[in-house]
């Protein structure tokens, strides 16, 4: 088979990845823990052996920078590869802090390995995906995933929580994550605290998951998020990914908690707010946040990346 299609879901970190201990190898400075999103996906087809290297994004020739990142990733998978054609499609906004590079590099890795006729373990696939984009390694196992160093592994936890995703601005972010985390690491006075406390957050999150303690998990999730943003706000020049409505949504989440509804917010390198809650509370949480958002989606845990044809 020299053509294969793979699907991967984006993931949202509850304990955040922000910073690299090795830029060249793309190894993380901190461990992270994430949850896949079943309702969104990237579908990628790779033809291994074509007249030219060509990359299509949503049916159109991809922008040059995007195509170059894809070609470089294929080179990593096989430095002696033939020219390849890649077609990729996201059913959610690209590059707006909604984890499109996570599902994108996970799907590309699986499709390319399958199209090239090679075999790889899930761990090897995750480690390869990481080299394309760090968070992509967590989209390979999907579900609840922990990424500590070279690759991410699944936590065997069946717990149908929900993430209410509030989209507030679909424009691409002004500063990409890779550049943003390098700036935080180089200039934020809070960086050493961020590094020193991350492992404790992951361990506490795993313990909360094991006892299905949503309140504890939610508190850790908000703490990790705000510590990450503290390193952004205190960078030089400061990184401000939030919009006014982002702050309004954070207040609304606190208001929900004050009314006894378990809801905890997280954000990525963008203005969108994602709210962790129990499945039974998701309609109430979504109804409270929808008036402030462009769109809301109630997301449930997504599975692993997989080859579909
Ligand atoms: C995360 N983010 O844990 C964190 C939280 C954004 C904020 O992973 O440089 O695109 O390609 O490894 O994976 C976004 O960063 O960065 C990200 P690279 P990536 O989800």
PDB file of C-alpha atoms and ligand atoms in Angstrom:
ATOM      1  CA  UNK A   1       0.000   0.000   0.000  1.00  0.00           C
ATOM      2  CA  UNK A   2       1.520   3.385  -0.898  1.00  0.00           C
ATOM      3  CA  UNK A   3      -1.496   5.431   0.086  1.00  0.00           C
ATOM      4  CA  UNK A   4      -3.074   5.602   3.540  1.00  0.00           C
ATOM      5  CA  UNK A   5      -5.557   7.755   5.436  1.00  0.00           C
ATOM      6  CA  UNK A   6      -5.479   8.392   9.173  1.00  0.00           C
ATOM      7  CA  UNK A   7      -7.715  10.246  11.595  1.00  0.00           C
ATOM      8  CA  UNK A   8      -6.655  11.933  14.824  1.00  0.00           C
ATOM      9  CA  UNK A   9      -8.498  14.013  17.394  1.00  0.00           C
ATOM     10  CA  UNK A  10      -7.132  17.218  18.905  1.00  0.00           C
ATOM     11  CA  UNK A  11      -6.448  17.191  22.620  1.00  0.00           C
ATOM     12  CA  UNK A  12      -6.758  19.800  25.337  1.00  0.00           C
ATOM     13  CA  UNK A  13      -4.157  19.830  28.098  1.00  0.00           C
ATOM     14  CA  UNK A  14      -5.500  19.963  31.657  1.00  0.00           C
ATOM     15  CA  UNK A  15      -1.919  20.171  32.955  1.00  0.00           C
ATOM     16  CA  UNK A  16      -0.091  22.317  30.425  1.00  0.00           C
ATOM     17  CA  UNK A  17       2.960  21.850  28.212  1.00  0.00           C
ATOM     18  CA  UNK A  18       4.780  25.171  27.811  1.00  0.00           C
ATOM     19  CA  UNK A  19       8.540  25.161  27.213  1.00  0.00           C
ATOM     20  CA  UNK A  20      11.220  22.891  25.772  1.00  0.00           C
ATOM     21  CA  UNK A  21      14.242  21.342  27.432  1.00  0.00           C
ATOM     22  CA  UNK A  22      15.646  20.432  23.999  1.00  0.00           C
ATOM     23  CA  UNK A  23      14.511  22.560  21.073  1.00  0.00           C
ATOM     24  CA  UNK A  24      16.149  20.423  18.374  1.00  0.00           C
ATOM     25  CA  UNK A  25      14.570  17.156  19.571  1.00  0.00           C
ATOM     26  CA  UNK A  26      11.395  18.952  20.722  1.00  0.00           C
ATOM     27  CA  UNK A  27      11.510  17.481  24.221  1.00  0.00           C
ATOM     28  CA  UNK A  28       9.296  19.202  26.816  1.00  0.00           C
ATOM     29  CA  UNK A  29      10.543  21.214  29.786  1.00  0.00           C
ATOM     30  CA  UNK A  30       7.484  20.070  31.778  1.00  0.00           C
ATOM     31  CA  UNK A  31       5.206  17.016  31.804  1.00  0.00           C
ATOM     32  CA  UNK A  32       1.589  17.438  30.705  1.00  0.00           C
ATOM     33  CA  UNK A  33      -1.761  15.638  30.860  1.00  0.00           C
ATOM     34  CA  UNK A  34      -4.525  15.932  28.270  1.00  0.00           C
ATOM     35  CA  UNK A  35      -7.946  14.791  27.153  1.00  0.00           C
ATOM     36  CA  UNK A  36      -8.822  14.058  23.504  1.00  0.00           C
ATOM     37  CA  UNK A  37     -11.874  15.632  21.865  1.00  0.00           C
ATOM     38  CA  UNK A  38     -14.116  13.109  20.102  1.00  0.00           C
ATOM     39  CA  UNK A  39     -16.191  15.655  18.179  1.00  0.00           C
ATOM     40  CA  UNK A  40     -13.287  17.218  16.243  1.00  0.00           C
ATOM     41  CA  UNK A  41     -10.826  15.522  13.951  1.00  0.00           C
ATOM     42  CA  UNK A  42      -8.124  15.855  11.357  1.00  0.00           C
ATOM     43  CA  UNK A  43      -8.196  13.443   8.431  1.00  0.00           C
ATOM     44  CA  UNK A  44      -4.966  13.101   6.438  1.00  0.00           C
ATOM     45  CA  UNK A  45      -4.140  11.045   3.343  1.00  0.00           C
ATOM     46  CA  UNK A  46      -0.522  10.426   2.334  1.00  0.00           C
ATOM     47  CA  UNK A  47       0.517   9.085  -1.066  1.00  0.00           C
ATOM     48  CA  UNK A  48       4.063   7.739  -0.700  1.00  0.00           C
ATOM     49  CA  UNK A  49       5.586   8.136  -4.165  1.00  0.00           C
ATOM     50  CA  UNK A  50       4.264  11.009  -6.314  1.00  0.00           C
ATOM     51  CA  UNK A  51       5.590  13.248  -9.079  1.00  0.00           C
ATOM     52  CA  UNK A  52       6.076  16.200  -6.686  1.00  0.00           C
ATOM     53  CA  UNK A  53       5.901  17.003  -2.978  1.00  0.00           C
ATOM     54  CA  UNK A  54       2.451  18.557  -2.805  1.00  0.00           C
ATOM     55  CA  UNK A  55       0.378  19.464   0.254  1.00  0.00           C
ATOM     56  CA  UNK A  56      -3.317  20.317   0.188  1.00  0.00           C
ATOM     57  CA  UNK A  57      -5.142  21.846   3.147  1.00  0.00           C
ATOM     58  CA  UNK A  58      -8.940  21.621   2.926  1.00  0.00           C
ATOM     59  CA  UNK A  59      -8.707  20.928  -0.815  1.00  0.00           C
ATOM     60  CA  UNK A  60      -6.492  23.948  -1.641  1.00  0.00           C
ATOM     61  CA  UNK A  61      -2.709  24.065  -2.083  1.00  0.00           C
ATOM     62  CA  UNK A  62      -1.392  24.702   1.452  1.00  0.00           C
ATOM     63  CA  UNK A  63       0.468  27.938   2.378  1.00  0.00           C
ATOM     64  CA  UNK A  64       4.233  27.551   1.858  1.00  0.00           C
ATOM     65  CA  UNK A  65       5.143  27.552   5.569  1.00  0.00           C
ATOM     66  CA  UNK A  66       2.569  24.837   6.286  1.00  0.00           C
ATOM     67  CA  UNK A  67       3.754  22.718   3.332  1.00  0.00           C
ATOM     68  CA  UNK A  68       7.368  23.058   4.480  1.00  0.00           C
ATOM     69  CA  UNK A  69       6.527  21.817   7.999  1.00  0.00           C
ATOM     70  CA  UNK A  70       4.774  18.806   6.473  1.00  0.00           C
ATOM     71  CA  UNK A  71       7.712  18.030   4.127  1.00  0.00           C
ATOM     72  CA  UNK A  72      10.182  18.307   6.996  1.00  0.00           C
ATOM     73  CA  UNK A  73       8.123  15.899   9.063  1.00  0.00           C
ATOM     74  CA  UNK A  74       8.079  13.375   6.209  1.00  0.00           C
ATOM     75  CA  UNK A  75      11.893  13.757   5.974  1.00  0.00           C
ATOM     76  CA  UNK A  76      12.132  12.889   9.676  1.00  0.00           C
ATOM     77  CA  UNK A  77      10.041   9.776   9.140  1.00  0.00           C
ATOM     78  CA  UNK A  78      12.321   8.702   6.257  1.00  0.00           C
ATOM     79  CA  UNK A  79      15.284  10.840   5.101  1.00  0.00           C
ATOM     80  CA  UNK A  80      15.400   8.791   1.863  1.00  0.00           C
ATOM     81  CA  UNK A  81      11.690   9.058   1.140  1.00  0.00           C
ATOM     82  CA  UNK A  82      10.192   9.517  -2.302  1.00  0.00           C
ATOM     83  CA  UNK A  83       8.170  12.635  -3.122  1.00  0.00           C
ATOM     84  CA  UNK A  84       4.793  12.526  -1.445  1.00  0.00           C
ATOM     85  CA  UNK A  85       1.335  13.997  -1.798  1.00  0.00           C
ATOM     86  CA  UNK A  86      -0.497  14.969   1.389  1.00  0.00           C
ATOM     87  CA  UNK A  87      -4.134  15.973   1.682  1.00  0.00           C
ATOM     88  CA  UNK A  88      -5.342  17.114   5.080  1.00  0.00           C
ATOM     89  CA  UNK A  89      -8.595  18.452   6.401  1.00  0.00           C
ATOM     90  CA  UNK A  90      -9.672  19.728   9.822  1.00  0.00           C
ATOM     91  CA  UNK A  91     -13.344  19.972  10.738  1.00  0.00           C
ATOM     92  CA  UNK A  92     -12.513  22.840  13.168  1.00  0.00           C
ATOM     93  CA  UNK A  93     -10.553  26.155  12.895  1.00  0.00           C
ATOM     94  CA  UNK A  94      -6.818  25.862  12.134  1.00  0.00           C
ATOM     95  CA  UNK A  95      -4.237  27.769  14.174  1.00  0.00           C
ATOM     96  CA  UNK A  96      -6.557  29.512  16.623  1.00  0.00           C
ATOM     97  CA  UNK A  97      -5.573  27.793  19.868  1.00  0.00           C
ATOM     98  CA  UNK A  98      -7.771  24.786  19.156  1.00  0.00           C
ATOM     99  CA  UNK A  99      -4.943  22.249  18.916  1.00  0.00           C
ATOM    100  CA  UNK A 100      -4.964  21.740  15.143  1.00  0.00           C
ATOM    101  CA  UNK A 101      -1.224  21.011  15.092  1.00  0.00           C
ATOM    102  CA  UNK A 102      -1.771  18.223  17.644  1.00  0.00           C
ATOM    103  CA  UNK A 103      -4.282  16.261  15.580  1.00  0.00           C
ATOM    104  CA  UNK A 104      -2.520  17.330  12.359  1.00  0.00           C
ATOM    105  CA  UNK A 105       0.896  15.866  13.143  1.00  0.00           C
ATOM    106  CA  UNK A 106      -0.622  12.778  14.784  1.00  0.00           C
ATOM    107  CA  UNK A 107      -2.697  11.999  11.670  1.00  0.00           C
ATOM    108  CA  UNK A 108       0.220  12.816   9.339  1.00  0.00           C
ATOM    109  CA  UNK A 109       2.555  10.491  11.260  1.00  0.00           C
ATOM    110  CA  UNK A 110       0.156   7.546  11.205  1.00  0.00           C
ATOM    111  CA  UNK A 111      -0.784   8.024   7.543  1.00  0.00           C
ATOM    112  CA  UNK A 112       2.855   8.402   6.425  1.00  0.00           C
ATOM    113  CA  UNK A 113       4.079   5.321   8.315  1.00  0.00           C
ATOM    114  CA  UNK A 114       1.195   3.237   6.937  1.00  0.00           C
ATOM    115  CA  UNK A 115       1.621   4.573   3.371  1.00  0.00           C
ATOM    116  CA  UNK A 116       5.358   3.804   3.471  1.00  0.00           C
ATOM    117  CA  UNK A 117       4.552   0.221   4.389  1.00  0.00           C
ATOM    118  CA  UNK A 118       6.406   0.363   7.691  1.00  0.00           C
ATOM    119  CA  UNK A 119       5.389  -0.828  11.139  1.00  0.00           C
ATOM    120  CA  UNK A 120       5.709   1.204  14.321  1.00  0.00           C
ATOM    121  CA  UNK A 121       4.486   0.783  17.885  1.00  0.00           C
ATOM    122  CA  UNK A 122       2.092   3.324  19.345  1.00  0.00           C
ATOM    123  CA  UNK A 123       4.969   4.637  21.488  1.00  0.00           C
ATOM    124  CA  UNK A 124       7.184   5.091  18.400  1.00  0.00           C
ATOM    125  CA  UNK A 125       4.335   6.838  16.564  1.00  0.00           C
ATOM    126  CA  UNK A 126       3.845   9.187  19.505  1.00  0.00           C
ATOM    127  CA  UNK A 127       7.591   9.970  19.647  1.00  0.00           C
ATOM    128  CA  UNK A 128       7.628  10.720  15.909  1.00  0.00           C
ATOM    129  CA  UNK A 129       4.530  12.926  16.152  1.00  0.00           C
ATOM    130  CA  UNK A 130       6.211  14.866  18.997  1.00  0.00           C
ATOM    131  CA  UNK A 131       9.015  15.914  16.659  1.00  0.00           C
ATOM    132  CA  UNK A 132       6.436  17.586  14.397  1.00  0.00           C
ATOM    133  CA  UNK A 133       4.603  19.336  17.233  1.00  0.00           C
ATOM    134  CA  UNK A 134       4.882  18.590  20.932  1.00  0.00           C
ATOM    135  CA  UNK A 135       1.209  18.298  21.770  1.00  0.00           C
ATOM    136  CA  UNK A 136       0.740  15.919  18.792  1.00  0.00           C
ATOM    137  CA  UNK A 137       2.335  13.095  20.770  1.00  0.00           C
ATOM    138  CA  UNK A 138      -0.700  13.166  23.099  1.00  0.00           C
ATOM    139  CA  UNK A 139      -3.133  12.811  20.185  1.00  0.00           C
ATOM    140  CA  UNK A 140      -1.590   9.433  19.232  1.00  0.00           C
ATOM    141  CA  UNK A 141      -2.804   7.569  22.354  1.00  0.00           C
ATOM    142  CA  UNK A 142      -5.775   9.956  22.656  1.00  0.00           C
ATOM    143  CA  UNK A 143      -8.182   9.784  25.599  1.00  0.00           C
ATOM    144  CA  UNK A 144      -6.487  10.716  28.869  1.00  0.00           C
ATOM    145  CA  UNK A 145      -2.797  10.946  27.965  1.00  0.00           C
ATOM    146  CA  UNK A 146       0.352  11.805  29.904  1.00  0.00           C
ATOM    147  CA  UNK A 147       3.453  13.119  28.137  1.00  0.00           C
ATOM    148  CA  UNK A 148       6.623  13.160  30.204  1.00  0.00           C
ATOM    149  CA  UNK A 149       9.546  13.069  27.798  1.00  0.00           C
ATOM    150  CA  UNK A 150       9.894  11.271  24.450  1.00  0.00           C
ATOM    151  CA  UNK A 151       6.319  10.091  23.989  1.00  0.00           C
ATOM    152  CA  UNK A 152       2.859  10.169  25.532  1.00  0.00           C
ATOM    153  CA  UNK A 153       1.027   7.178  26.956  1.00  0.00           C
ATOM    154  CA  UNK A 154      -2.667   6.573  27.577  1.00  0.00           C
ATOM    155  CA  UNK A 155      -4.062   6.397  31.083  1.00  0.00           C
ATOM    156  CA  UNK A 156      -6.644   3.628  31.186  1.00  0.00           C
ATOM    157  CA  UNK A 157      -9.368   5.739  32.743  1.00  0.00           C
ATOM    158  CA  UNK A 158     -12.950   5.495  31.574  1.00  0.00           C
ATOM    159  CA  UNK A 159     -14.525   8.677  32.906  1.00  0.00           C
ATOM    160  CA  UNK A 160     -17.003  10.472  30.645  1.00  0.00           C
ATOM    161  CA  UNK A 161     -16.425  14.081  31.705  1.00  0.00           C
ATOM    162  CA  UNK A 162     -17.151  16.931  29.301  1.00  0.00           C
ATOM    163  CA  UNK A 163     -15.231  19.946  28.012  1.00  0.00           C
ATOM    164  CA  UNK A 164     -17.443  22.856  27.014  1.00  0.00           C
ATOM    165  CA  UNK A 165     -15.399  24.605  24.312  1.00  0.00           C
ATOM    166  CA  UNK A 166     -16.220  28.297  23.939  1.00  0.00           C
ATOM    167  CA  UNK A 167     -14.937  29.701  20.645  1.00  0.00           C
ATOM    168  CA  UNK A 168     -14.604  33.474  20.919  1.00  0.00           C
ATOM    169  CA  UNK A 169     -12.282  34.389  18.035  1.00  0.00           C
ATOM    170  CA  UNK A 170     -11.383  32.198  15.060  1.00  0.00           C
ATOM    171  CA  UNK A 171      -8.524  34.316  13.691  1.00  0.00           C
ATOM    172  CA  UNK A 172      -5.057  32.717  13.755  1.00  0.00           C
ATOM    173  CA  UNK A 173      -3.092  33.640  16.876  1.00  0.00           C
ATOM    174  CA  UNK A 174      -0.603  36.539  16.574  1.00  0.00           C
ATOM    175  CA  UNK A 175       2.343  34.623  18.096  1.00  0.00           C
ATOM    176  CA  UNK A 176       2.716  30.876  17.555  1.00  0.00           C
ATOM    177  CA  UNK A 177       3.154  28.543  20.534  1.00  0.00           C
ATOM    178  CA  UNK A 178       6.756  27.629  19.703  1.00  0.00           C
ATOM    179  CA  UNK A 179       7.828  31.280  19.686  1.00  0.00           C
ATOM    180  CA  UNK A 180       5.632  32.112  22.685  1.00  0.00           C
ATOM    181  CA  UNK A 181       7.101  29.413  24.901  1.00  0.00           C
ATOM    182  CA  UNK A 182      10.659  30.359  23.905  1.00  0.00           C
ATOM    183  CA  UNK A 183       9.924  33.970  24.889  1.00  0.00           C
ATOM    184  CA  UNK A 184       8.437  32.924  28.261  1.00  0.00           C
ATOM    185  CA  UNK A 185      11.447  30.699  28.987  1.00  0.00           C
ATOM    186  CA  UNK A 186      13.958  33.371  28.048  1.00  0.00           C
ATOM    187  CA  UNK A 187      12.365  36.371  29.764  1.00  0.00           C
ATOM    188  CA  UNK A 188       9.741  35.500  32.412  1.00  0.00           C
ATOM    189  CA  UNK A 189      10.982  35.825  36.016  1.00  0.00           C
ATOM    190  CA  UNK A 190       8.409  33.165  36.940  1.00  0.00           C
ATOM    191  CA  UNK A 191       9.911  30.511  34.664  1.00  0.00           C
ATOM    192  CA  UNK A 192      11.796  28.574  37.368  1.00  0.00           C
ATOM    193  CA  UNK A 193       8.619  28.267  39.462  1.00  0.00           C
ATOM    194  CA  UNK A 194       6.728  27.021  36.415  1.00  0.00           C
ATOM    195  CA  UNK A 195       9.353  24.313  35.860  1.00  0.00           C
ATOM    196  CA  UNK A 196       9.607  23.367  39.538  1.00  0.00           C
ATOM    197  CA  UNK A 197       5.876  22.819  40.126  1.00  0.00           C
ATOM    198  CA  UNK A 198       4.753  21.004  36.949  1.00  0.00           C
ATOM    199  CA  UNK A 199       5.567  17.431  37.969  1.00  0.00           C
ATOM    200  CA  UNK A 200       3.607  17.886  41.208  1.00  0.00           C
ATOM    201  CA  UNK A 201       0.598  19.086  39.195  1.00  0.00           C
ATOM    202  CA  UNK A 202       0.718  16.034  36.904  1.00  0.00           C
ATOM    203  CA  UNK A 203       1.009  13.652  39.850  1.00  0.00           C
ATOM    204  CA  UNK A 204      -1.888  15.330  41.649  1.00  0.00           C
ATOM    205  CA  UNK A 205      -3.970  15.238  38.439  1.00  0.00           C
ATOM    206  CA  UNK A 206      -3.324  11.504  37.956  1.00  0.00           C
ATOM    207  CA  UNK A 207      -4.303  10.852  41.587  1.00  0.00           C
ATOM    208  CA  UNK A 208      -7.501  12.890  41.097  1.00  0.00           C
ATOM    209  CA  UNK A 209      -8.290  10.957  37.918  1.00  0.00           C
ATOM    210  CA  UNK A 210      -7.807   7.635  39.670  1.00  0.00           C
ATOM    211  CA  UNK A 211     -10.339   8.557  42.347  1.00  0.00           C
ATOM    212  CA  UNK A 212     -12.635  10.336  39.853  1.00  0.00           C
ATOM    213  CA  UNK A 213     -12.378  13.547  41.875  1.00  0.00           C
ATOM    214  CA  UNK A 214     -13.538  16.235  39.446  1.00  0.00           C
ATOM    215  CA  UNK A 215     -13.236  19.064  41.949  1.00  0.00           C
ATOM    216  CA  UNK A 216      -9.566  18.245  42.612  1.00  0.00           C
ATOM    217  CA  UNK A 217      -8.818  17.746  38.917  1.00  0.00           C
ATOM    218  CA  UNK A 218     -10.566  20.995  38.017  1.00  0.00           C
ATOM    219  CA  UNK A 219      -8.599  22.963  40.624  1.00  0.00           C
ATOM    220  CA  UNK A 220      -5.285  21.545  39.330  1.00  0.00           C
ATOM    221  CA  UNK A 221      -6.333  22.316  35.757  1.00  0.00           C
ATOM    222  CA  UNK A 222      -7.063  25.983  36.551  1.00  0.00           C
ATOM    223  CA  UNK A 223      -3.871  26.300  38.586  1.00  0.00           C
ATOM    224  CA  UNK A 224      -1.704  24.908  35.777  1.00  0.00           C
ATOM    225  CA  UNK A 225      -3.432  27.164  33.233  1.00  0.00           C
ATOM    226  CA  UNK A 226      -2.978  30.339  35.256  1.00  0.00           C
ATOM    227  CA  UNK A 227       0.639  29.526  36.074  1.00  0.00           C
ATOM    228  CA  UNK A 228       1.304  29.066  32.343  1.00  0.00           C
ATOM    229  CA  UNK A 229      -0.368  32.404  31.516  1.00  0.00           C
ATOM    230  CA  UNK A 230       1.579  34.066  34.329  1.00  0.00           C
ATOM    231  CA  UNK A 231       4.784  33.189  32.438  1.00  0.00           C
ATOM    232  CA  UNK A 232       3.252  34.705  29.287  1.00  0.00           C
ATOM    233  CA  UNK A 233       2.032  37.943  30.904  1.00  0.00           C
ATOM    234  CA  UNK A 234       5.452  38.430  32.544  1.00  0.00           C
ATOM    235  CA  UNK A 235       7.456  37.775  29.362  1.00  0.00           C
ATOM    236  CA  UNK A 236       9.183  40.628  27.522  1.00  0.00           C
ATOM    237  CA  UNK A 237       7.409  41.745  25.437  1.00  0.00           C
ATOM    238  CA  UNK A 238       4.305  40.324  27.144  1.00  0.00           C
ATOM    239  CA  UNK A 239       2.215  37.675  25.419  1.00  0.00           C
ATOM    240  CA  UNK A 240      -1.493  38.522  25.661  1.00  0.00           C
ATOM    241  CA  UNK A 241      -3.551  35.835  23.949  1.00  0.00           C
ATOM    242  CA  UNK A 242      -6.771  36.747  25.769  1.00  0.00           C
ATOM    243  CA  UNK A 243      -9.598  38.950  24.483  1.00  0.00           C
ATOM    244  CA  UNK A 244     -12.028  40.877  26.733  1.00  0.00           C
ATOM    245  CA  UNK A 245     -14.630  38.142  26.294  1.00  0.00           C
ATOM    246  CA  UNK A 246     -12.074  35.580  27.512  1.00  0.00           C
ATOM    247  CA  UNK A 247     -12.023  37.348  30.885  1.00  0.00           C
ATOM    248  CA  UNK A 248     -15.821  37.601  30.902  1.00  0.00           C
ATOM    249  CA  UNK A 249     -16.021  33.841  30.389  1.00  0.00           C
ATOM    250  CA  UNK A 250     -13.582  33.204  33.260  1.00  0.00           C
ATOM    251  CA  UNK A 251     -15.804  35.289  35.553  1.00  0.00           C
ATOM    252  CA  UNK A 252     -18.866  33.382  34.366  1.00  0.00           C
ATOM    253  CA  UNK A 253     -17.129  30.072  35.216  1.00  0.00           C
ATOM    254  CA  UNK A 254     -16.449  31.387  38.725  1.00  0.00           C
ATOM    255  CA  UNK A 255     -20.106  32.444  38.901  1.00  0.00           C
ATOM    256  CA  UNK A 256     -21.195  28.906  37.982  1.00  0.00           C
ATOM    257  CA  UNK A 257     -19.047  27.521  40.807  1.00  0.00           C
ATOM    258  CA  UNK A 258     -20.507  30.050  43.237  1.00  0.00           C
ATOM    259  CA  UNK A 259     -23.928  28.627  42.292  1.00  0.00           C
ATOM    260  CA  UNK A 260     -22.729  25.108  43.104  1.00  0.00           C
ATOM    261  CA  UNK A 261     -22.068  23.898  39.554  1.00  0.00           C
ATOM    262  CA  UNK A 262     -18.689  22.210  39.103  1.00  0.00           C
ATOM    263  CA  UNK A 263     -16.945  23.999  36.199  1.00  0.00           C
ATOM    264  CA  UNK A 264     -13.224  24.725  35.750  1.00  0.00           C
ATOM    265  CA  UNK A 265     -11.593  26.669  32.918  1.00  0.00           C
ATOM    266  CA  UNK A 266      -8.508  26.097  30.835  1.00  0.00           C
ATOM    267  CA  UNK A 267      -7.091  27.990  27.839  1.00  0.00           C
ATOM    268  CA  UNK A 268      -4.265  27.462  25.375  1.00  0.00           C
ATOM    269  CA  UNK A 269      -2.208  29.898  23.317  1.00  0.00           C
ATOM    270  CA  UNK A 270      -5.339  31.713  22.192  1.00  0.00           C
ATOM    271  CA  UNK A 271      -8.519  33.347  23.508  1.00  0.00           C
ATOM    272  CA  UNK A 272     -10.819  30.290  23.474  1.00  0.00           C
ATOM    273  CA  UNK A 273     -12.022  29.000  26.856  1.00  0.00           C
ATOM    274  CA  UNK A 274     -12.499  25.284  27.539  1.00  0.00           C
ATOM    275  CA  UNK A 275     -14.485  24.310  30.611  1.00  0.00           C
ATOM    276  CA  UNK A 276     -14.185  20.970  32.381  1.00  0.00           C
ATOM    277  CA  UNK A 277     -17.406  19.694  33.947  1.00  0.00           C
ATOM    278  CA  UNK A 278     -19.452  16.582  34.654  1.00  0.00           C
ATOM    279  CA  UNK A 279     -21.571  15.249  31.786  1.00  0.00           C
ATOM    280  CA  UNK A 280     -24.769  15.973  33.742  1.00  0.00           C
ATOM    281  CA  UNK A 281     -23.784  19.652  34.183  1.00  0.00           C
ATOM    282  CA  UNK A 282     -22.652  20.248  30.596  1.00  0.00           C
ATOM    283  CA  UNK A 283     -26.014  21.607  29.284  1.00  0.00           C
ATOM    284  CA  UNK A 284     -26.197  24.132  32.161  1.00  0.00           C
ATOM    285  CA  UNK A 285     -22.560  25.176  31.696  1.00  0.00           C
ATOM    286  CA  UNK A 286     -22.963  25.511  27.920  1.00  0.00           C
ATOM    287  CA  UNK A 287     -26.189  27.527  28.319  1.00  0.00           C
ATOM    288  CA  UNK A 288     -24.469  29.941  30.725  1.00  0.00           C
ATOM    289  CA  UNK A 289     -21.437  30.458  28.458  1.00  0.00           C
ATOM    290  CA  UNK A 290     -23.128  30.463  25.036  1.00  0.00           C
ATOM    291  CA  UNK A 291     -24.357  34.109  25.171  1.00  0.00           C
ATOM    292  CA  UNK A 292     -20.720  35.275  25.500  1.00  0.00           C
ATOM    293  CA  UNK A 293     -19.289  32.963  22.800  1.00  0.00           C
ATOM    294  CA  UNK A 294     -19.325  32.824  19.024  1.00  0.00           C
ATOM    295  CA  UNK A 295     -19.966  29.091  19.292  1.00  0.00           C
ATOM    296  CA  UNK A 296     -19.957  26.500  22.035  1.00  0.00           C
ATOM    297  CA  UNK A 297     -19.371  22.793  21.693  1.00  0.00           C
ATOM    298  CA  UNK A 298     -19.890  20.141  24.337  1.00  0.00           C
ATOM    299  CA  UNK A 299     -16.940  17.811  23.772  1.00  0.00           C
ATOM    300  CA  UNK A 300     -16.552  14.284  25.064  1.00  0.00           C
ATOM    301  CA  UNK A 301     -13.390  12.163  25.456  1.00  0.00           C
ATOM    302  CA  UNK A 302     -11.881  11.172  22.090  1.00  0.00           C
ATOM    303  CA  UNK A 303     -10.047   7.968  21.265  1.00  0.00           C
ATOM    304  CA  UNK A 304      -6.646   7.193  19.736  1.00  0.00           C
ATOM    305  CA  UNK A 305      -5.364   8.201  16.316  1.00  0.00           C
ATOM    306  CA  UNK A 306      -6.012   5.448  13.778  1.00  0.00           C
ATOM    307  CA  UNK A 307      -5.478   4.431  10.174  1.00  0.00           C
ATOM    308  CA  UNK A 308      -8.841   4.193   8.453  1.00  0.00           C
ATOM    309  CA  UNK A 309      -7.970   3.069   4.912  1.00  0.00           C
TER     310      UNK A 309
HETATM  311  C1  LIG B   1      -0.593  22.239  25.565  1.00  0.00           C
HETATM  312  N1  LIG B   1       0.057  24.163  24.105  1.00  0.00           N
HETATM  313  O1  LIG B   1      -0.196  21.546  26.523  1.00  0.00           O
HETATM  314  C2  LIG B   1       0.002  23.621  25.434  1.00  0.00           C
HETATM  315  C3  LIG B   1      -0.733  24.627  26.242  1.00  0.00           C
HETATM  316  C4  LIG B   1      -0.421  25.511  24.064  1.00  0.00           C
HETATM  317  C5  LIG B   1      -0.667  25.900  25.448  1.00  0.00           C
HETATM  318  O2  LIG B   1       1.005  22.352  23.238  1.00  0.00           O
HETATM  319  O3  LIG B   1       6.376  23.963  19.604  1.00  0.00           O
HETATM  320  O4  LIG B   1       1.941  23.398  18.983  1.00  0.00           O
HETATM  321  O5  LIG B   1       4.993  22.448  18.156  1.00  0.00           O
HETATM  322  O6  LIG B   1       5.891  21.639  20.350  1.00  0.00           O
HETATM  323  O7  LIG B   1       2.446  21.530  20.606  1.00  0.00           O
HETATM  324  C6  LIG B   1       0.850  24.156  21.802  1.00  0.00           C
HETATM  325  O8  LIG B   1       2.150  23.903  21.423  1.00  0.00           O
HETATM  326  O9  LIG B   1       4.103  23.395  20.257  1.00  0.00           O
HETATM  327  C7  LIG B   1       0.642  23.504  23.096  1.00  0.00           C
HETATM  328  P1  LIG B   1       5.415  22.826  19.551  1.00  0.00           P
HETATM  329  P2  LIG B   1       2.601  22.947  20.216  1.00  0.00           P
HETATM  330  O10 LIG B   1      -1.486  21.831  24.795  1.00  0.00           O
END
